[in-house]
PDB file of C-alpha atoms in Angstrom:
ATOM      1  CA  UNK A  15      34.606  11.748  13.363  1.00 96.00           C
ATOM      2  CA  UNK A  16      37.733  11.018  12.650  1.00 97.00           C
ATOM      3  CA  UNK A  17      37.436  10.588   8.805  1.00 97.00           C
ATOM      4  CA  UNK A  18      36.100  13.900   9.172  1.00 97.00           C
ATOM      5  CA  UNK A  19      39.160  15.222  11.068  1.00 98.00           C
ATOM      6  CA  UNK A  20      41.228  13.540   8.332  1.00 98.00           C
ATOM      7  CA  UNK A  21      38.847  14.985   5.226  1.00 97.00           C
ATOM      8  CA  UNK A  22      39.407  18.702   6.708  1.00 98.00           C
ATOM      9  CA  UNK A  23      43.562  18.511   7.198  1.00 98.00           C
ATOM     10  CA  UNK A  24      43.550  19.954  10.840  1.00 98.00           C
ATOM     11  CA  UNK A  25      45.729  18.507  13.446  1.00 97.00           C
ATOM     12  CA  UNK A  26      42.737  18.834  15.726  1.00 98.00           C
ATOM     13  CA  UNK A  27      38.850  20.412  16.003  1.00 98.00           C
ATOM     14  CA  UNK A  28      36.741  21.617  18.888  1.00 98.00           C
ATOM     15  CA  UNK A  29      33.509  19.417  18.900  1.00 98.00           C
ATOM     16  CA  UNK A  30      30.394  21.458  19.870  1.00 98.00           C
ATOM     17  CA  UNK A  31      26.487  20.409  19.466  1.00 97.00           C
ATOM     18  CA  UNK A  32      23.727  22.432  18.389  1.00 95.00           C
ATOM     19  CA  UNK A  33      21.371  22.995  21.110  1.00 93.00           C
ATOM     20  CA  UNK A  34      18.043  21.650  21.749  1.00 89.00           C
ATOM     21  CA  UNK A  35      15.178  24.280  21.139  1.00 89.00           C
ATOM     22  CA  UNK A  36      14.670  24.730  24.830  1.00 89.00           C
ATOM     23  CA  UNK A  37      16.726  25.851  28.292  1.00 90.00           C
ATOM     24  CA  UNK A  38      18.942  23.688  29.294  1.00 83.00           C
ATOM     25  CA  UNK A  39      16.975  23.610  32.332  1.00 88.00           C
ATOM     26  CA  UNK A  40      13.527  22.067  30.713  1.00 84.00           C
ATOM     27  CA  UNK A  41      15.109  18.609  29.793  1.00 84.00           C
ATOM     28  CA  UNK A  42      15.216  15.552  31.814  1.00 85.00           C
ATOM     29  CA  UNK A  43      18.750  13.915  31.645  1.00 84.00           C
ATOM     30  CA  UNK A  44      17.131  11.231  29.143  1.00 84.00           C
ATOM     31  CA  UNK A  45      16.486  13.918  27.041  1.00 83.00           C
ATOM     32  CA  UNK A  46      20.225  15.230  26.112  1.00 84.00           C
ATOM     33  CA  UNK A  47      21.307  11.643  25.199  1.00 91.00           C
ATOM     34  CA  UNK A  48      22.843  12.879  21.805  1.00 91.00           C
ATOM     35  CA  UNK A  49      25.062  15.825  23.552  1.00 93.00           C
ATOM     36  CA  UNK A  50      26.361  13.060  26.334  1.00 94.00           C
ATOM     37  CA  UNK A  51      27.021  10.612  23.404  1.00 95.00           C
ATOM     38  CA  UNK A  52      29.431  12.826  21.595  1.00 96.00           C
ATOM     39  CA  UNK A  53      31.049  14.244  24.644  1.00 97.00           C
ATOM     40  CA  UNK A  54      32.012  10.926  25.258  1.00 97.00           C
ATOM     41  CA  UNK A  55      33.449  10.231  22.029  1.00 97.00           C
ATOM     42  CA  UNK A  56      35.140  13.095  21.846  1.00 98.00           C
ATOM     43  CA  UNK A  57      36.818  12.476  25.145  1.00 97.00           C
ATOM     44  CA  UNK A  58      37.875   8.960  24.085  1.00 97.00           C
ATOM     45  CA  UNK A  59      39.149  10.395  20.133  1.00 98.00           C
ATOM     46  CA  UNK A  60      42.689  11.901  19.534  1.00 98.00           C
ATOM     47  CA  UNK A  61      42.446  15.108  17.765  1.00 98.00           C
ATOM     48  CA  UNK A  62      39.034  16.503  19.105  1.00 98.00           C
ATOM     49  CA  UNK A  63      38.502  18.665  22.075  1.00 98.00           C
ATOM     50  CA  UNK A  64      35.049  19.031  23.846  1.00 98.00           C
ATOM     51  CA  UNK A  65      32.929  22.546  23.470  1.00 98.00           C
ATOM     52  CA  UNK A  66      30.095  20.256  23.833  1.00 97.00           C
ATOM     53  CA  UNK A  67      28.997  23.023  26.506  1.00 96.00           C
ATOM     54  CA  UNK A  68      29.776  25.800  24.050  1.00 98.00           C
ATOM     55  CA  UNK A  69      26.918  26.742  22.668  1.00 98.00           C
ATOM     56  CA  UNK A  70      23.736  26.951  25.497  1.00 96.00           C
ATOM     57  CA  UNK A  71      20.442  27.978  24.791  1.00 95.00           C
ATOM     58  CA  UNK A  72      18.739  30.531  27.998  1.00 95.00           C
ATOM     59  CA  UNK A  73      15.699  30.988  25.788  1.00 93.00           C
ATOM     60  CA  UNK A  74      13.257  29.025  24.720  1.00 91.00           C
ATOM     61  CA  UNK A  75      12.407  28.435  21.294  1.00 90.00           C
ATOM     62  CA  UNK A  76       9.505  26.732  19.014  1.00 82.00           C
ATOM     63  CA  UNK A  77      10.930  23.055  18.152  1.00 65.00           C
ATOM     64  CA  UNK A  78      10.538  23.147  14.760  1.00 57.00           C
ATOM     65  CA  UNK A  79       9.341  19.806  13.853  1.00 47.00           C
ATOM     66  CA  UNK A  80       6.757  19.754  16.594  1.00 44.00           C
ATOM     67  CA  UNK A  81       5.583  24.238  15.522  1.00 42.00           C
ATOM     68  CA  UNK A  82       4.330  22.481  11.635  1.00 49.00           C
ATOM     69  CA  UNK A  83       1.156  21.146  13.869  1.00 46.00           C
ATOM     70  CA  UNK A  84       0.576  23.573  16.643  1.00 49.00           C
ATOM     71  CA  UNK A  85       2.900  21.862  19.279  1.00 44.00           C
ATOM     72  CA  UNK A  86       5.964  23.683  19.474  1.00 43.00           C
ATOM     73  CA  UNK A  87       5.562  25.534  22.213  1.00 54.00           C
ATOM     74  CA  UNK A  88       6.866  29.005  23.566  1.00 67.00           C
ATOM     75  CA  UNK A  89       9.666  30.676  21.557  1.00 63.00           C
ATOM     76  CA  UNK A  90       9.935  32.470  18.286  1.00 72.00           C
ATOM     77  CA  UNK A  91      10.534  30.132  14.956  1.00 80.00           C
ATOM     78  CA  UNK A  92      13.719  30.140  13.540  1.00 78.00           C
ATOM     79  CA  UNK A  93      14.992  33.750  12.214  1.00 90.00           C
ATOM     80  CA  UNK A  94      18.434  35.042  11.102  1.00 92.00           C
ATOM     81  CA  UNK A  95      19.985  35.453  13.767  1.00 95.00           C
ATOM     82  CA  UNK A  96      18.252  33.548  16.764  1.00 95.00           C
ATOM     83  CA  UNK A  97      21.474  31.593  17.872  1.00 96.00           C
ATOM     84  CA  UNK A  98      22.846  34.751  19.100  1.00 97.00           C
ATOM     85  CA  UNK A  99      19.537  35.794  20.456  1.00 96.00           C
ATOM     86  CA  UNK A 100      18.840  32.947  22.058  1.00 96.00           C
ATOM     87  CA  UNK A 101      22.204  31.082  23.136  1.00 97.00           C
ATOM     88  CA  UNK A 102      25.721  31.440  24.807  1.00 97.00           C
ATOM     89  CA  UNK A 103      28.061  31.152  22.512  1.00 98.00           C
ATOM     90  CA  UNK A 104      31.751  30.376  24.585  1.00 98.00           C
ATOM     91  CA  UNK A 105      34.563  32.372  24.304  1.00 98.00           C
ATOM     92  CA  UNK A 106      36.873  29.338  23.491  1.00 98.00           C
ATOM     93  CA  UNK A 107      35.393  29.148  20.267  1.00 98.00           C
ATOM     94  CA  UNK A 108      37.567  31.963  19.442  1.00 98.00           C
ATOM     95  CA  UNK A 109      40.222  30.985  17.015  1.00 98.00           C
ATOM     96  CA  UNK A 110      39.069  27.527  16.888  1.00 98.00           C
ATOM     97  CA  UNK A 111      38.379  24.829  14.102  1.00 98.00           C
ATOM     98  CA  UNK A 112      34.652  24.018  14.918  1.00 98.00           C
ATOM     99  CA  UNK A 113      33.260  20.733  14.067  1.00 98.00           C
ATOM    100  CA  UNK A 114      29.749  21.531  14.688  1.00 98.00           C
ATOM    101  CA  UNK A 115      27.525  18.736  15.275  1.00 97.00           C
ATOM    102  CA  UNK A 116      23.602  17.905  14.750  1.00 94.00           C
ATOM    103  CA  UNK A 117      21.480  15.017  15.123  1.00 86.00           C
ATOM    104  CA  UNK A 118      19.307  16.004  11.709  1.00 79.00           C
ATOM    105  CA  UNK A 119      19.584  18.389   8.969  1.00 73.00           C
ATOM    106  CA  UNK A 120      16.497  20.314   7.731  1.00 74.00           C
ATOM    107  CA  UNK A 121      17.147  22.128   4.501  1.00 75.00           C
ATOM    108  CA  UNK A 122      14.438  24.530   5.041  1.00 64.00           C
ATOM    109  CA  UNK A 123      14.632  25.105   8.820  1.00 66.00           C
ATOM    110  CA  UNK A 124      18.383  26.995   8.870  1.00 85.00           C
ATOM    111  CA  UNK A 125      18.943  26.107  12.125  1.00 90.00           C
ATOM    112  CA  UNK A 126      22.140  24.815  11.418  1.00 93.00           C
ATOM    113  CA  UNK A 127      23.115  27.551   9.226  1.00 95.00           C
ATOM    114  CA  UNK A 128      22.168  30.372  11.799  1.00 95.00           C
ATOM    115  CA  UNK A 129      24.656  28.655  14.482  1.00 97.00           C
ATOM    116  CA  UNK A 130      27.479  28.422  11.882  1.00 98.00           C
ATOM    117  CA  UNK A 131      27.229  31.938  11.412  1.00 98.00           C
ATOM    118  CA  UNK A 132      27.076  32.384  15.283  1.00 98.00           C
ATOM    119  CA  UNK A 133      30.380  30.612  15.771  1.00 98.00           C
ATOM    120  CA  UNK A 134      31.997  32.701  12.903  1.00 98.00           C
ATOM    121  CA  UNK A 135      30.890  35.810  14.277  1.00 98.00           C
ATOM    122  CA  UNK A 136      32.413  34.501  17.863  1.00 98.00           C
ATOM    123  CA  UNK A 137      35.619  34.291  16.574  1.00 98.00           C
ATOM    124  CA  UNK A 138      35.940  30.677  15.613  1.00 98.00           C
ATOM    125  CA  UNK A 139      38.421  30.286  12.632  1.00 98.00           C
ATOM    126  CA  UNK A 140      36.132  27.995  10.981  1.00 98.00           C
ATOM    127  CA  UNK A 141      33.484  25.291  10.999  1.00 98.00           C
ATOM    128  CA  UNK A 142      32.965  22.001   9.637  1.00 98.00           C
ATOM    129  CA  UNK A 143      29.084  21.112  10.044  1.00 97.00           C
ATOM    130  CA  UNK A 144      27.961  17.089  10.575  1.00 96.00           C
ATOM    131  CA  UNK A 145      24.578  15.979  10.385  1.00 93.00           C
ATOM    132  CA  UNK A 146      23.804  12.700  11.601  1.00 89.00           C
ATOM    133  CA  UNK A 147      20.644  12.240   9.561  1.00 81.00           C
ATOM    134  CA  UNK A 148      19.238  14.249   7.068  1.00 70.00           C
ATOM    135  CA  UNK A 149      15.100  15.154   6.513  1.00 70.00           C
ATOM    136  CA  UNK A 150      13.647  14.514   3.253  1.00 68.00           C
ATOM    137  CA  UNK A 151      11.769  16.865   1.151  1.00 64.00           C
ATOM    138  CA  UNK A 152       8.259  16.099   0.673  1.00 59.00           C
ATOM    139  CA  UNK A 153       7.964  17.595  -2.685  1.00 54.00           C
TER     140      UNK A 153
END
């Protein structure tokens, strides 16, 4: 994180997570591991501020990975604009430098993509995405 503060030239970003594919409300504790993880980094790092709690889904979605063989449960799959459907999006995003955070990257998904464009439309001044991992193609 902070080579990626350093990389972007702002004095300081506001760290947020993309949320799981379910309520907030459905997951045991065990279950948000990656969210607590980063809040606590982000607490301990000069230069970042937590929104780890800015972005909160209060509808359920498919999870993606899980949808590909019948298991994704209740929700819609991804569409343009199911962040906003979907999710609160915080009002101190507004005028913020986002560094938007997610535990893997799926070209195909756009996931990530649709929650960029949620922030932007929210007001943040921009957004820096970070993938942890990334999925590979299969063809």
């Amino acid at each position: 994180m902070p080579e990626v503060l350093r990389m972007s030239g702002k004095q300081c970003l506001r760290v947020c997570v993309i949320p799981r594919a379910k309520r907030e409300d459905s997951y045991r504790n065990n279950q948000l591991y990656l969210r607590a993880t980063i809040q606590y980094v982000t607490k301990h790092l000069a230069g970042f501020v937590d929104g780890t709690h800015d972005i909160i889904r209060h509808t359920n979605t498919s999870t993606t990975h899980l949808a590909r063989h019948g298991n994704g449960g209740q929700g819609e799959l991804p569409y343009v604009g199911i962040t906003k459907d979907t999710c609160s999006v915080s009002s101190d995003v507004i005028g913020k430098d986002i560094l938007l955070i997610d535990d893997l990257y799926t070209k195909t998904v756009n996931i990530d993509e649709d929650c960029i464009q949620a922030l932007l439309d929210k007001g943040a001044r921009s957004v820096i995405f970070y993938s942890i991992g990334k999925t590979l193609s299969r063809f």
